[in-house]
């Protein structure tokens, strides 16, 4: 009788100990994406104390911005997003103007980031891939890293590097993705290549009147400005918030593209 | 109801309509008081600095359409130095806008599609939130339109006000808008547009290449460049301002900052009238130097009476000589020696106690470091050329041509070529009194030059080998001999 119990018990002990010894694995990141482990983050327009902190849940982010080649696959499968079919309300008249035709890229690098796409088009692409656009919080959290640290938002040297790209002219022909720097999370091209759409871009808080944007201005939703910004010297962050505020969802801009994210549900 | 016929009803209705129409015309009501006096439409003529659109001749307010484009481009900041300028209208400073008090301005701000940044405009002439900034915020490849009434006359700065504002201004986004008073400004012969501003580059002043913006220097208010009209030398050389003797000049001067206040002065002239801070009242006469606040302006007027070159400076003087805040106004015409005589006489001065004054100046160490190694004559000429350009060129000019009647030529000079010892003597001990060079008389004073024997030998050898001269050489020993045997430099 003891023998009958003994062997199953041994097997039970062995299997549980084996499973106890191996670490719990998170599922591997989807292809072309990396895991951003999330945490707390203080946006530019908030003070760096408890009241300013926001929680960013873990998510996967595309390593590279979406390329022209990838977007071509999208419009091939979705005729209503082709240049000659798209409705004006969803994309203005410069939509994909750098392509040679509806389904022809022409003389551009297929691996360069797709630009001249509206928020509606970017969102549709993301949904077609089973993904979504990153929120401002997610994007700024991921972009707040330098090469070596996850949160380099206040790092002057890092800011200066980014500042230098922002003060250069846009090149006429954009280079391939991956041609700029990789940051701590393994993401490329968050700076030095293109502006990127966010899901909630129009909650960015700047009116055209940048001097008056302060949290004393109650009519402005979460007004930002020099009075209450987390770091008044982070010019690149000001410029990104400024740029987002100048957009409408159907706008296309020659140096504005996007990348996608997925929730990292366990 | 017999009394209420259709006909009576119609007459009553018509009467109401007529009264309503008349009251709209004759009683201002809730309409703004300017609108019924605006007549017609015109397109504003905009100009690049230093030019100004012509004075306004109409005597009624009109609707003025202004089209201005913001661009981002790489341009020259100084010789060999480039910068990415953000501009209104393709140049720094932005185009000059000229309207009349009471005009209704319809402003179209376009952001060129290849811009990286959004831009907007705040015109100090606008009464309204942001001065237009909140109405004109424009993404690349778009145009924003808004209107304002030019209620107040005066000379106003305009600039971009997109976050971060300091950066947009520092990169060149400023200009001037003149709102002429109703009665206009008094006529003058010439009007010019000048705007002072600073640039903050990573590299030091003069460091070549495309220079990025330095935020540290901007925050610390330590510019590398302080310039007129957007670049070093924009108003010098063949871009000098031109005028004729007897003309009245008006300068519309702005200060784009972003940080410094200007102490504006024209060397050799006095401002007959100053409209302080860009208002429309002359509030001072006979002003030497006027203050122009950052983000402010001034208007000055003066009459030029004597020909010559007049230098425009910011009298915080190191900005003029070391950072580029220099411009020039060239006045042509007949001399007037009663107003200004030029030098009438130059005589030897031997000091108050009449001793034979030896030159006891110490030799400039940076100059004396330019010694050649062996007596190789090519080295000597190279050194000589360098000494010539720092020491002799100011008077004898770049190609030895001198200045007629003042400084004798060295090129093909008979005095030089026939008289080596006298020439060495002139450099070592000075020369004064009447001489004849190439048939012309000169009677000036050349002071002794504080150079080492090596340098004198080098520069004279260089001069002899240049410009058609006799090709003699001069050795250090010959110079020492003339000096009288004192071997301080051996």
mmCIF file of N, CA and C in Angstrom, chain B residues 31 90 95-96 123 163 215 240 248 271 314 324 337 340 346 382 400-401 432 466:
data_model
loop_
_atom_site.group_PDB
_atom_site.id
_atom_site.type_symbol
_atom_site.label_atom_id
_atom_site.label_comp_id
_atom_site.label_asym_id
_atom_site.label_seq_id
_atom_site.Cartn_x
_atom_site.Cartn_y
_atom_site.Cartn_z
ATOM 1 N N UNK B 31 -22.358 97.203 -33.545
ATOM 2 C CA UNK B 31 -21.273 97.026 -34.529
ATOM 3 C C UNK B 31 -20.040 97.732 -34.016
ATOM 4 N N UNK B 90 11.515 84.357 -45.290
ATOM 5 C CA UNK B 90 12.728 83.857 -45.929
ATOM 6 C C UNK B 90 14.015 84.533 -45.493
ATOM 7 N N UNK B 95 9.917 90.376 -42.851
ATOM 8 C CA UNK B 95 9.556 91.482 -43.738
ATOM 9 C C UNK B 95 8.892 92.628 -42.988
ATOM 10 N N UNK B 96 9.091 93.817 -43.496
ATOM 11 C CA UNK B 96 8.540 95.045 -42.909
ATOM 12 C C UNK B 96 7.120 95.220 -43.409
ATOM 13 N N UNK B 123 2.061 90.072 -32.943
ATOM 14 C CA UNK B 123 2.430 91.414 -33.397
ATOM 15 C C UNK B 123 2.145 92.360 -32.248
ATOM 16 N N UNK B 163 5.853 77.656 -28.334
ATOM 17 C CA UNK B 163 6.740 77.093 -27.302
ATOM 18 C C UNK B 163 7.844 76.275 -27.951
ATOM 19 N N UNK B 215 21.563 76.427 -25.753
ATOM 20 C CA UNK B 215 20.567 76.878 -24.794
ATOM 21 C C UNK B 215 21.218 77.492 -23.562
ATOM 22 N N UNK B 240 26.492 98.466 -47.783
ATOM 23 C CA UNK B 240 26.367 99.684 -46.982
ATOM 24 C C UNK B 240 25.083 100.399 -47.361
ATOM 25 N N UNK B 248 17.739 113.936 -45.619
ATOM 26 C CA UNK B 248 17.287 113.564 -44.278
ATOM 27 C C UNK B 248 17.034 112.056 -44.279
ATOM 28 N N UNK B 271 21.341 112.288 -33.636
ATOM 29 C CA UNK B 271 19.951 112.158 -34.056
ATOM 30 C C UNK B 271 19.236 113.471 -33.790
ATOM 31 N N UNK B 314 26.092 99.214 -31.769
ATOM 32 C CA UNK B 314 25.547 99.140 -30.423
ATOM 33 C C UNK B 314 26.696 99.616 -29.544
ATOM 34 N N UNK B 324 30.008 91.616 -33.903
ATOM 35 C CA UNK B 324 29.391 91.856 -35.208
ATOM 36 C C UNK B 324 28.381 92.975 -35.274
ATOM 37 N N UNK B 337 34.259 121.820 -45.057
ATOM 38 C CA UNK B 337 35.307 121.806 -44.038
ATOM 39 C C UNK B 337 34.974 122.677 -42.837
ATOM 40 N N UNK B 340 33.185 120.017 -40.778
ATOM 41 C CA UNK B 340 34.166 118.996 -40.392
ATOM 42 C C UNK B 340 35.358 119.136 -41.309
ATOM 43 N N UNK B 346 49.594 117.933 -38.784
ATOM 44 C CA UNK B 346 50.180 116.961 -37.873
ATOM 45 C C UNK B 346 51.621 117.373 -37.616
ATOM 46 N N UNK B 382 56.703 85.166 -45.980
ATOM 47 C CA UNK B 382 55.427 84.790 -45.346
ATOM 48 C C UNK B 382 55.252 85.535 -44.035
ATOM 49 N N UNK B 400 49.616 98.098 -51.119
ATOM 50 C CA UNK B 400 50.650 99.133 -51.107
ATOM 51 C C UNK B 400 50.256 100.389 -51.849
ATOM 52 N N UNK B 401 48.960 100.584 -52.075
ATOM 53 C CA UNK B 401 48.576 101.753 -52.873
ATOM 54 C C UNK B 401 48.508 103.041 -52.058
ATOM 55 N N UNK B 432 59.139 112.066 -40.579
ATOM 56 C CA UNK B 432 58.195 113.171 -40.695
ATOM 57 C C UNK B 432 58.802 114.245 -41.572
ATOM 58 N N UNK B 466 57.099 92.780 -53.534
ATOM 59 C CA UNK B 466 55.692 92.826 -53.957
ATOM 60 C C UNK B 466 55.420 94.018 -54.841
#
